[in-house]
Amino acid sequence: MSEEYKRRYTFGEDYGTSDYKFGPITLGERPEVIENRGYFPDTSSIMTRLMGASREVVVGRELAMYLGSREELVSRLVYPMKNGVVERGDERAWKVIYEVTRYGLEMFKSGDPGFKGFYVCAALSAIAPRYMYEELFELHRRIDEETRLVKAVTIIPQPLAVAIAHKVPTCVVIESGHGNTQVCPISRYPIKGAMVVLNRGGSDADALTSQILYDAGYGDLAKEEALVRRVKEAIGLVPRRLQEAIEEAKRKPELYRARFKVSGTRLEIDLGSESWARFLIGEYVFNPKHEVFTSYFKRGMPKPRDVKVGDVLFRGMLDLGEAVVEAVEKCPLELQPHLYGKVLLSGGNFHWRAPPELQGVAVDSATKLKLLLAEHGVEDVAVEVAPEPKFSVWRGCIIYGYAVPEDYSWSWDKMEGWLKLHD
Amino acid sequence: MTDQLLEAVREFFKQRGYVEAPRPRGATQAASFFEGGGVRAAVFTVGEDALRGRGEALRSILAASTFREGVDYVYVAVPKVLATVIDSSVLSEQGLGLLVVNGRVVEAVPAKKRAPQQGLAELERRVAELEAQLSRLAKFRVEGLSQAELSRLGLIETQLAELRAKLDSAVRRLEASIASLAERLTRLEEVRERVEAEVEAAVEEAGRAMEAEGLPSYFKDNPWLSILASRGKER
């Protein structure tokens, strides 16, 4: 197959914890995005029969039309990558991944007679165990047998894709998604042995936001995940120094007042005098060790714990600065200055606003990490928040799929190359 | 490449009313000859191929520089890519014209008309002839020569001395020219290597630009493209 073919039919797939970003190279700068979830409708219900749905699982944009009551969501709505890792025997999760993948590929099915299937490059969390690779390969093989849409498939870790998209061969990538945060040093290859994984991500900030809403009298809304996430994104702030920010917000309550109007509804959330709590949301992402969080843990908010999944130890309470230092210091001394030369923050969990009127008190993610690193004695680190971080992984997949020679076959030792599905 | 060069040169002279003339006996194969309006011109072509051998370009230019036999103008014809590394003032000093060929021919440096002069071979022939005459006369000298014969002998000796002086001067000029050309050629070689490296880099850059053309912005100047393209070939 020619390079010309890859220019048209390289396909990227980013299995994020929250969203699935997908699409061919021809989409250019931005992929298609759907939520990485599937809904298992009650096939016996009258509504389902009336809507003519016979599918076991519904994915994609039409999913919202099938949703049942809030109680049902818990058992019927499945986010398969919620923690970055899918259990081998979790059939419902794998079923959703299969449907989501097929949905994406079929959306871009080509009528061109020269089309022989996509070169698919998929990205998984850096902590994904080998069986997830095997399952994902198998799933693509099945889709190809049914549709002939996949010519070859490869899988790469998400931090590598981020480094590729940002044109940096040597760096530390911090990919923070919904379920976890991966701190991964990269020097042309991911240095897996030096990777540090944190057992917290956007979902933990969601949990804290939910608790803050509960405390502010919005207990009924605090259970709706999607709404809580939107509130978090709208009102959450990262403080330069938490204690000073809280004091400042209490001194000037109007300036820091957190209000959120839910579009399309009559509902407005107003934290009023509790608006200082918006700083807790951002701080929690970077440093959950602050004593202010103790009361939340005592009231039942789950505390991020150290857990071991397979061979990977997920650290709970490490602050992000410590995590970077620990990862870099596992690398050869000679490489360390180069790694500090560029730290890339990627993933939706670093997308925090620092409004100009709150300058000096609220900061962006890069500034916050620099402050944390300075506390650990590491100065002059170049930290950069990936522009459009939600799409970095997909872009990296597109470049990887385009550039890696098609005759380079998949190697389980190196965990790279192409698995050819048909000629 | 040289054939195309030659063809363009032929067309150039044809348009100026010249016809291709037969190569004089003993003249180098590297030259072509043209005549028209009672004027003869010799053209030494130096193609890009000449750059492959270190001495090739020098040989052609030296041959053009020393060529005297029965022509009024001597030109060196080169392709445009080579013209950029040739110092035309050197050719001008030697009276050589420079034709730059890039599809069509441009007379970058006009050739200076050669003053009718005897070539080195002719000078050598005449010196040898006069030395033979002198030798013959020397035999008579010992047997006693008439006054007229002695003055003729003196004249021949004077002519011979003049010719030898001319010959020595021509050889000195030639040696100086060779030394200067050799030095220029060394510089030319250095320039060529530099230009080749620059051209190579430019071609590589153009290749990358072409590669990234029509692709999304995150492909542009992305070092990973070459890193990933070599995957599987690194063992």
XYZ file of C-alpha atoms in Angstrom:
658
model
C 0.000 0.000 0.000
C 1.291 3.414 -0.880
C 1.859 6.381 1.346
C -0.951 8.001 -0.593
C -3.253 5.279 0.736
C -2.195 5.970 4.323
C -2.817 9.673 3.754
C -6.470 8.802 3.290
C -7.030 5.747 5.413
C -5.014 6.083 8.610
C -7.470 5.901 11.501
C -6.927 7.002 15.101
C -8.754 5.656 18.150
C -8.311 7.128 21.616
C -10.084 5.097 24.283
C -10.294 7.749 26.955
C -11.816 7.023 30.320
C -14.642 9.388 29.557
C -14.705 10.006 25.800
C -13.880 7.975 22.730
C -12.072 10.127 20.147
C -11.870 8.600 16.713
C -11.677 9.212 12.997
C -9.457 9.090 9.925
C -6.521 11.331 9.072
C -8.726 13.208 6.621
C -10.575 14.841 9.537
C -7.506 17.055 9.932
C -7.141 18.740 13.286
C -10.020 17.321 15.316
C -11.511 13.883 15.711
C -15.102 12.891 16.202
C -15.968 12.520 19.878
C -18.604 10.409 21.569
C -18.820 9.419 25.172
C -17.004 6.175 25.826
C -20.040 4.432 27.213
C -22.813 2.077 26.287
C -26.375 1.677 27.478
C -27.957 -1.729 27.932
C -31.669 -1.023 27.452
C -34.359 -3.061 29.109
C -35.400 -4.941 25.985
C -38.632 -6.032 27.652
C -39.876 -2.479 28.215
C -42.704 -1.131 26.075
C -40.773 2.035 25.225
C -37.861 0.065 23.883
C -40.195 -2.027 21.744
C -41.944 1.085 20.473
C -38.614 2.653 19.486
C -37.776 -0.493 17.599
C -34.509 -1.073 19.403
C -33.439 -4.635 19.273
C -29.800 -4.060 20.083
C -28.322 -5.345 23.265
C -26.238 -2.210 23.718
C -26.646 1.320 22.397
C -23.644 3.603 21.862
C -23.003 6.941 20.205
C -25.075 10.067 19.963
C -28.440 8.340 19.955
C -27.722 6.843 23.379
C -29.274 9.794 25.241
C -32.675 8.974 23.720
C -32.701 5.537 25.336
C -31.805 6.562 28.871
C -34.217 5.434 31.543
C -34.627 6.625 35.094
C -31.692 7.741 37.233
C -31.842 4.494 39.176
C -31.544 2.500 35.978
C -28.458 4.404 34.874
C -26.383 2.833 37.606
C -26.958 -0.679 36.335
C -27.502 -0.103 32.615
C -25.035 2.658 31.680
C -21.504 1.280 31.344
C -18.327 3.364 31.059
C -15.914 0.566 30.137
C -12.648 2.469 30.576
C -13.639 4.276 33.712
C -10.449 3.325 35.495
C -8.245 2.971 32.453
C -8.233 -0.779 32.895
C -10.974 -3.193 31.813
C -11.143 -6.530 33.567
C -10.604 -9.490 31.266
C -13.910 -11.073 32.199
C -15.966 -7.871 32.148
C -18.125 -8.912 29.219
C -20.396 -5.887 29.291
C -17.419 -3.504 29.189
C -15.839 -5.356 26.254
C -19.183 -5.426 24.505
C -19.371 -1.641 24.801
C -15.808 -1.251 23.504
C -16.659 -3.473 20.534
C -19.789 -1.424 19.727
C -18.058 1.921 20.188
C -15.173 0.830 17.940
C -17.457 -0.502 15.248
C -19.651 2.605 15.448
C -16.583 4.789 14.817
C -15.224 2.740 11.930
C -18.592 2.420 10.210
C -19.105 6.165 10.412
C -16.179 6.573 8.006
C -16.725 3.571 5.752
C -15.521 4.551 2.298
C -17.298 3.863 -0.971
C -14.047 4.197 -2.884
C -13.355 0.932 -4.793
C -9.678 1.328 -3.853
C -10.508 1.219 -0.142
C -9.122 -1.935 1.451
C -9.646 -1.043 5.093
C -8.102 1.390 7.569
C -4.671 1.371 9.151
C -5.978 1.683 12.694
C -3.803 3.020 15.488
C -5.502 2.739 18.855
C -4.284 4.278 22.108
C -4.756 2.739 25.516
C -3.777 3.888 28.947
C -0.076 3.302 29.636
C -1.065 0.953 32.455
C -3.223 -1.264 30.242
C -2.154 -4.875 30.816
C -1.239 -7.215 27.972
C -4.611 -8.946 27.925
C -6.251 -5.620 27.055
C -4.033 -5.433 23.978
C -4.998 -9.012 23.094
C -8.697 -8.286 23.561
C -8.501 -5.106 21.517
C -6.677 -6.865 18.672
C -9.254 -9.656 18.742
C -12.091 -7.172 18.724
C -10.680 -5.425 15.642
C -10.185 -8.794 13.962
C -13.859 -9.568 14.560
C -14.977 -6.201 13.198
C -12.784 -6.709 10.153
C -14.214 -10.164 9.506
C -17.690 -8.668 9.578
C -17.025 -5.418 7.746
C -13.568 -5.510 6.075
C -12.939 -2.101 7.586
C -9.602 -2.822 9.276
C -6.593 -3.629 7.160
C -4.078 -3.501 9.988
C -4.122 -2.457 13.603
C -1.583 -1.296 16.158
C -1.861 -0.132 19.759
C 0.240 2.493 21.525
C 0.255 3.917 25.065
C -1.513 7.273 25.384
C 1.495 9.227 26.764
C 3.552 8.243 23.720
C 0.779 9.541 21.471
C 0.801 12.840 23.383
C 4.569 13.259 22.948
C 4.222 12.505 19.236
C 1.404 15.004 18.767
C 3.469 17.680 20.468
C 6.614 16.961 18.455
C 8.782 16.253 21.524
C 10.904 13.076 21.458
C 12.274 13.532 24.997
C 9.916 14.705 27.718
C 7.690 13.759 30.626
C 4.059 13.352 29.678
C 1.424 13.615 32.371
C -1.780 12.229 30.992
C -4.602 12.806 33.399
C -7.917 11.354 32.429
C -11.107 10.531 34.204
C -9.862 7.620 36.251
C -6.123 7.966 36.709
C -3.042 10.021 35.995
C 0.003 8.584 34.255
C 3.380 10.284 34.647
C 5.464 8.816 31.864
C 9.027 9.775 30.912
C 9.665 9.394 27.191
C 12.879 9.279 25.234
C 11.884 8.143 21.746
C 10.152 5.224 23.512
C 8.077 5.309 26.685
C 10.328 4.467 29.645
C 7.820 2.111 31.214
C 9.973 1.194 34.199
C 10.040 4.824 35.271
C 6.325 5.433 34.962
C 4.405 6.614 38.022
C 0.652 6.132 38.064
C -1.700 8.010 40.332
C -4.955 6.485 41.411
C -6.868 9.651 40.802
C -8.104 11.664 37.885
C -11.036 13.747 36.786
C -13.496 11.456 38.538
C -11.956 12.296 41.927
C -12.392 15.997 41.256
C -15.977 15.099 40.265
C -16.462 13.345 43.600
C -15.229 16.402 45.473
C -17.451 18.689 43.362
C -20.371 16.411 44.159
C -19.618 16.752 47.873
C -19.352 20.543 47.563
C -22.738 20.644 45.790
C -24.204 18.466 48.526
C -22.875 20.814 51.199
C -24.326 23.789 49.322
C -27.804 22.250 49.304
C -27.851 20.660 45.871
C -27.899 17.071 47.119
C -30.325 15.914 44.418
C -28.048 17.131 41.633
C -24.905 15.830 43.292
C -25.706 12.323 42.024
C -25.847 13.199 38.319
C -22.359 12.482 37.005
C -22.581 14.401 33.742
C -23.968 17.505 35.460
C -21.398 17.369 38.240
C -18.668 17.227 35.613
C -20.028 20.305 33.874
C -20.241 22.176 37.179
C -16.662 21.185 37.973
C -15.424 22.462 34.613
C -17.372 25.712 34.974
C -16.540 26.729 38.539
C -13.377 24.806 39.478
C -10.216 26.883 39.998
C -6.593 25.966 40.705
C -5.169 28.083 43.547
C -1.601 29.381 43.555
C -1.530 28.633 47.282
C -4.704 27.094 48.669
C -4.833 28.720 52.083
C -4.196 32.211 50.689
C -6.801 31.667 47.952
C -9.466 30.560 50.445
C -8.805 33.594 52.639
C -8.893 35.924 49.645
C -12.163 34.379 48.396
C -13.735 34.769 51.826
C -12.600 38.439 51.937
C -14.111 39.193 48.497
C -17.089 36.821 48.193
C -18.673 38.633 45.246
C -15.515 38.522 43.131
C -15.110 34.795 43.688
C -18.792 33.881 43.646
C -19.421 30.596 41.811
C -22.612 30.435 39.767
C -23.592 27.995 37.064
C -26.716 28.118 34.929
C -27.714 24.752 33.537
C -28.546 25.489 29.920
C -31.975 24.424 28.694
C -33.341 24.283 32.248
C -34.519 26.729 34.932
C -31.790 25.580 37.217
C -28.981 27.809 38.483
C -26.401 26.604 40.947
C -25.032 29.297 43.255
C -22.447 28.449 45.895
C -22.895 31.867 47.519
C -20.767 32.249 50.632
C -19.302 28.784 50.067
C -17.765 29.900 46.760
C -14.252 29.682 48.235
C -14.705 25.893 47.890
C -14.205 26.198 44.129
C -10.436 26.331 44.846
C -10.605 22.916 46.505
C -11.553 21.289 43.212
C -8.376 22.355 41.401
C -6.099 21.798 44.399
C -7.380 18.264 44.804
C -6.181 17.325 41.310
C -2.645 18.451 42.098
C -2.313 17.828 45.817
C -4.937 15.876 47.773
C -2.691 15.833 50.860
C -3.755 19.273 52.055
C -5.350 19.069 55.518
C -8.483 20.835 54.294
C -9.540 17.613 52.565
C -9.483 15.573 55.769
C -13.014 16.605 56.698
C -14.293 15.438 53.303
C -12.658 12.044 53.741
C -14.142 11.784 57.216
C -17.593 12.428 55.800
C -17.265 9.522 53.402
C -15.655 10.896 50.281
C -13.410 8.095 49.031
C -9.750 8.809 49.687
C -7.491 7.894 46.770
C -5.599 4.821 47.941
C -2.526 2.970 46.801
C -3.775 -0.050 44.865
C -1.979 -2.659 42.851
C -3.567 -3.675 39.551
C -1.554 -6.424 37.917
C 2.046 -5.289 38.136
C 1.192 -1.627 38.420
C 1.031 0.211 41.717
C -1.446 3.083 41.581
C -0.413 5.759 44.045
C -3.201 7.530 45.851
C -2.003 10.601 47.722
C 1.270 11.530 45.978
C 1.174 15.166 44.897
C 1.819 15.751 41.230
C 5.204 17.421 41.827
C 6.416 14.416 43.825
C 5.140 12.100 41.117
C 7.159 13.886 38.414
C 10.321 13.915 40.526
C 9.908 10.228 41.364
C 9.411 9.277 37.699
C 12.354 11.348 36.455
C 14.659 10.052 39.173
C 14.043 6.487 38.036
C 15.733 7.440 34.725
C 19.487 7.670 34.071
C 21.056 10.780 35.576
C 22.236 11.949 32.167
C 18.701 11.942 30.835
C 17.088 13.753 33.765
C 17.850 17.374 32.711
C 16.401 16.623 29.257
C 13.245 15.221 30.815
C 12.801 18.309 32.997
C 13.374 20.278 29.793
C 9.782 19.596 28.782
C 6.867 18.419 30.857
C 3.650 18.083 28.889
C 0.290 18.157 30.617
C -2.363 16.383 28.646
C -5.890 15.185 29.160
C -9.096 16.911 30.149
C -8.086 17.023 33.810
C -5.627 19.867 33.167
C -8.052 22.101 31.399
C -8.461 24.722 34.156
C -9.232 28.349 33.522
C -7.352 31.151 35.285
C -9.638 34.189 34.799
C -7.657 37.451 34.410
C -9.650 39.157 37.194
C -8.449 36.482 39.619
C -4.833 36.754 38.535
C -2.306 35.983 41.221
C -4.752 33.813 43.153
C -6.012 31.378 40.505
C -3.405 29.885 38.185
C -3.279 27.513 35.227
C -2.118 23.912 35.483
C 1.415 24.590 34.213
C 2.045 27.268 36.846
C 0.659 25.046 39.590
C 2.942 22.160 38.653
C 5.955 24.469 38.493
C 5.144 25.671 42.026
C 4.862 22.093 43.282
C 8.141 21.111 41.603
C 9.848 24.142 43.117
C 8.661 22.962 46.553
C 10.530 19.726 45.834
C 13.675 21.607 44.832
C 13.302 21.395 41.066
C 13.435 24.822 39.437
C 13.280 26.090 35.859
C 11.183 23.263 34.531
C 9.456 23.923 31.227
C 5.861 22.864 31.766
C 3.371 23.154 28.956
C -0.316 22.407 28.858
C -1.039 20.708 25.600
C -3.258 22.946 23.508
C -6.536 21.157 22.899
C -5.395 18.359 25.248
C -8.478 16.322 24.528
C -7.273 15.664 20.991
C -3.537 15.133 21.570
C -3.776 11.365 21.856
C -5.827 11.012 18.678
C -3.381 13.220 16.774
C -0.461 11.145 18.025
C -2.262 7.996 16.835
C -2.710 9.496 13.379
C 0.986 10.371 13.070
C 2.049 6.974 14.423
C -0.266 5.120 12.037
C 0.904 7.205 9.117
C 4.647 7.041 9.785
C 5.359 3.514 11.030
C 6.207 1.336 8.014
C 3.471 -1.105 7.105
C 5.946 -3.976 6.848
C 6.907 -3.612 10.505
C 4.981 -6.447 12.106
C 3.641 -6.399 15.633
C 6.161 -7.517 18.234
C 4.978 -8.551 21.694
C 8.489 -7.927 23.004
C 8.577 -4.348 21.847
C 4.807 -3.850 21.994
C 4.742 -2.078 18.665
C 4.310 -2.670 14.939
C 1.336 -3.601 12.765
C -0.954 -6.576 13.172
C -2.116 -7.179 9.631
C -5.694 -8.437 9.417
C -6.057 -8.871 5.687
C -4.189 -8.069 2.426
C 23.535 15.615 -19.821
C 26.620 16.695 -21.879
C 24.705 15.846 -25.076
C 21.894 18.189 -24.090
C 24.472 20.839 -23.252
C 26.120 20.450 -26.625
C 22.814 20.531 -28.431
C 21.911 23.821 -26.749
C 25.334 25.274 -27.644
C 24.898 24.213 -31.305
C 21.521 25.961 -31.372
C 23.084 29.075 -29.810
C 25.751 29.384 -32.490
C 23.357 28.423 -35.245
C 21.105 31.338 -34.321
C 24.121 33.635 -34.611
C 24.943 32.461 -38.124
C 27.665 29.984 -37.256
C 27.979 26.485 -38.605
C 29.707 23.625 -36.863
C 33.270 23.334 -38.166
C 35.381 20.188 -38.371
C 37.696 19.597 -35.441
C 41.247 20.621 -36.378
C 43.777 17.820 -36.451
C 45.191 17.126 -33.016
C 42.488 19.197 -31.276
C 40.949 17.801 -28.120
C 37.767 15.722 -28.268
C 36.315 17.847 -25.506
C 35.915 20.862 -27.745
C 33.417 21.719 -30.478
C 34.171 24.214 -33.202
C 31.976 26.737 -34.935
C 32.708 29.202 -37.735
C 30.840 32.034 -39.366
C 31.685 35.438 -40.878
C 35.375 34.540 -41.040
C 35.512 33.906 -37.293
C 36.176 30.597 -35.546
C 35.130 29.723 -32.033
C 35.979 26.722 -29.856
C 33.622 25.599 -27.096
C 34.690 23.350 -24.222
C 31.683 21.796 -22.519
C 31.841 20.869 -18.831
C 28.792 18.845 -17.825
C 27.605 18.032 -14.291
C 29.174 14.619 -14.877
C 32.587 16.272 -14.662
C 32.017 16.880 -10.968
C 32.105 13.172 -10.269
C 35.850 13.021 -11.017
C 37.931 15.459 -9.053
C 40.185 16.420 -12.007
C 37.627 16.354 -14.777
C 36.374 19.925 -14.569
C 39.921 21.265 -14.117
C 41.169 19.376 -17.181
C 38.444 20.868 -19.369
C 39.015 24.416 -18.122
C 42.806 24.095 -18.462
C 42.415 22.740 -21.957
C 40.234 25.717 -22.834
C 42.696 28.126 -21.253
C 45.717 26.880 -23.173
C 43.975 26.243 -26.440
C 45.264 28.552 -29.156
C 45.135 26.668 -32.418
C 43.490 28.694 -35.160
C 40.462 30.049 -33.260
C 39.413 33.604 -32.459
C 37.235 32.895 -29.455
C 37.277 30.176 -26.818
C 34.277 29.453 -24.621
C 33.551 27.192 -21.700
C 29.927 25.984 -21.622
C 28.517 24.799 -18.281
C 25.062 23.947 -16.882
C 23.467 26.519 -14.580
C 24.033 24.472 -11.426
C 27.785 24.515 -12.080
C 27.872 28.174 -13.137
C 26.981 29.207 -9.589
C 30.289 27.890 -8.300
C 32.527 29.193 -11.095
C 34.313 32.488 -10.529
C 33.785 34.100 -13.926
C 36.564 36.639 -13.313
C 39.118 33.824 -13.630
C 37.792 32.903 -17.038
C 37.719 36.549 -17.994
C 41.401 36.936 -17.014
C 42.220 34.104 -19.371
C 40.116 35.640 -22.142
C 37.682 32.736 -21.977
C 33.978 33.235 -22.504
C 31.372 31.540 -20.303
C 28.174 30.100 -21.718
C 25.593 29.141 -19.104
C 23.153 26.513 -20.270
C 19.795 26.197 -18.588
C 17.528 24.995 -21.339
C 18.688 27.965 -23.388
C 22.202 29.430 -23.564
C 23.217 32.710 -21.967
C 26.585 34.284 -22.747
C 27.492 35.140 -19.148
C 31.066 36.214 -19.971
C 31.940 37.211 -23.535
C 35.158 35.672 -24.828
C 38.014 37.996 -25.723
C 39.291 37.790 -29.242
C 42.583 35.947 -29.300
C 45.481 37.920 -30.822
C 46.953 35.873 -33.639
C 49.904 34.175 -32.018
C 51.839 31.124 -32.458
C 51.002 28.227 -30.366
C 53.567 26.563 -28.165
C 53.971 23.711 -30.592
C 54.678 26.157 -33.398
C 57.200 28.009 -31.240
C 58.924 24.781 -30.316
C 59.019 23.754 -33.973
C 60.604 27.044 -34.972
C 63.129 26.934 -32.140
C 64.125 23.431 -33.191
C 64.439 24.569 -36.797
C 66.587 27.533 -35.860
C 68.750 25.391 -33.586
C 69.310 23.011 -36.494
C 70.255 25.904 -38.723
C 72.584 27.226 -36.024
C 74.206 23.880 -35.673
C 74.764 23.683 -39.426
C 76.201 27.206 -39.488
C 78.463 26.473 -36.526
C 80.231 23.895 -38.663
C 80.958 26.565 -41.256
C 82.110 28.979 -38.571
C 85.103 26.856 -37.734
C 85.986 26.670 -41.423
C 85.805 30.436 -41.775
C 82.673 32.295 -42.763
C 82.142 35.331 -44.876
C 81.023 38.616 -43.256
C 77.512 38.226 -44.758
C 77.216 34.734 -43.424
C 78.363 35.843 -39.997
C 75.833 38.664 -39.823
C 73.097 36.235 -40.921
C 74.244 33.920 -38.197
C 74.031 36.793 -35.689
C 70.511 37.546 -36.877
C 69.491 33.942 -36.436
C 70.993 33.914 -32.954
C 69.051 37.046 -32.065
C 65.814 35.561 -33.454
C 66.511 32.384 -31.587
C 67.095 34.251 -28.320
C 63.856 36.187 -28.840
C 61.950 33.024 -29.547
C 63.406 31.281 -26.524
C 62.541 34.293 -24.377
C 58.999 34.185 -25.772
C 58.829 30.481 -25.114
C 60.117 30.882 -21.571
C 57.682 33.710 -20.943
C 54.782 31.662 -22.342
C 55.769 28.696 -20.168
C 56.006 30.928 -17.089
C 52.586 32.434 -17.818
C 51.197 28.995 -18.355
C 52.708 27.701 -15.129
C 51.316 30.675 -13.244
C 47.910 30.084 -14.828
C 48.028 26.407 -13.901
C 48.966 27.227 -10.306
C 46.204 29.817 -10.110
C 43.679 27.449 -11.675
C 44.717 24.615 -9.379
C 44.198 26.874 -6.397
C 40.856 28.038 -7.759
C 39.859 24.447 -8.419
C 40.654 23.454 -4.853
C 38.392 26.258 -3.703
C 35.840 25.182 -6.292
C 35.905 21.652 -4.921
C 35.342 23.007 -1.417
C 32.487 25.157 -2.659
C 31.058 22.184 -4.550
C 31.112 20.017 -1.431
C 29.425 22.799 0.530
C 26.854 23.424 -2.197
C 26.185 19.697 -2.504
C 25.596 19.470 1.251
C 23.326 22.513 1.111
C 21.464 21.121 -1.894
C 21.089 17.793 -0.115
C 19.741 19.531 2.986
C 17.423 21.656 0.849
C 16.161 18.583 -1.000
C 15.590 16.807 2.315
C 13.781 19.860 3.665
C 11.731 20.156 0.475
C 10.936 16.444 0.784
C 9.739 16.925 4.326
C 7.719 19.983 3.366
C 6.212 18.072 0.458
C 5.522 15.183 2.791
C 3.742 17.420 5.248
C 1.901 19.283 2.521
C -1.788 18.610 2.659
C -1.466 16.949 6.069
C -2.724 18.368 9.384
C -0.648 21.009 11.180
C 0.722 18.607 13.778
C 2.679 16.840 11.021
C 4.663 19.966 10.160
C 8.295 19.854 11.390
C 7.460 16.852 13.537
C 10.689 14.987 14.408
C 8.681 11.866 15.220
C 7.939 11.319 11.513
C 11.527 10.266 10.832
C 11.877 8.494 14.202
C 8.775 6.383 13.560
C 9.592 5.791 9.904
C 12.755 3.997 11.025
C 10.910 1.675 13.426
C 11.700 -1.911 12.627
C 14.940 -0.934 10.870
C 16.893 -0.045 13.988
C 18.287 -3.418 14.907
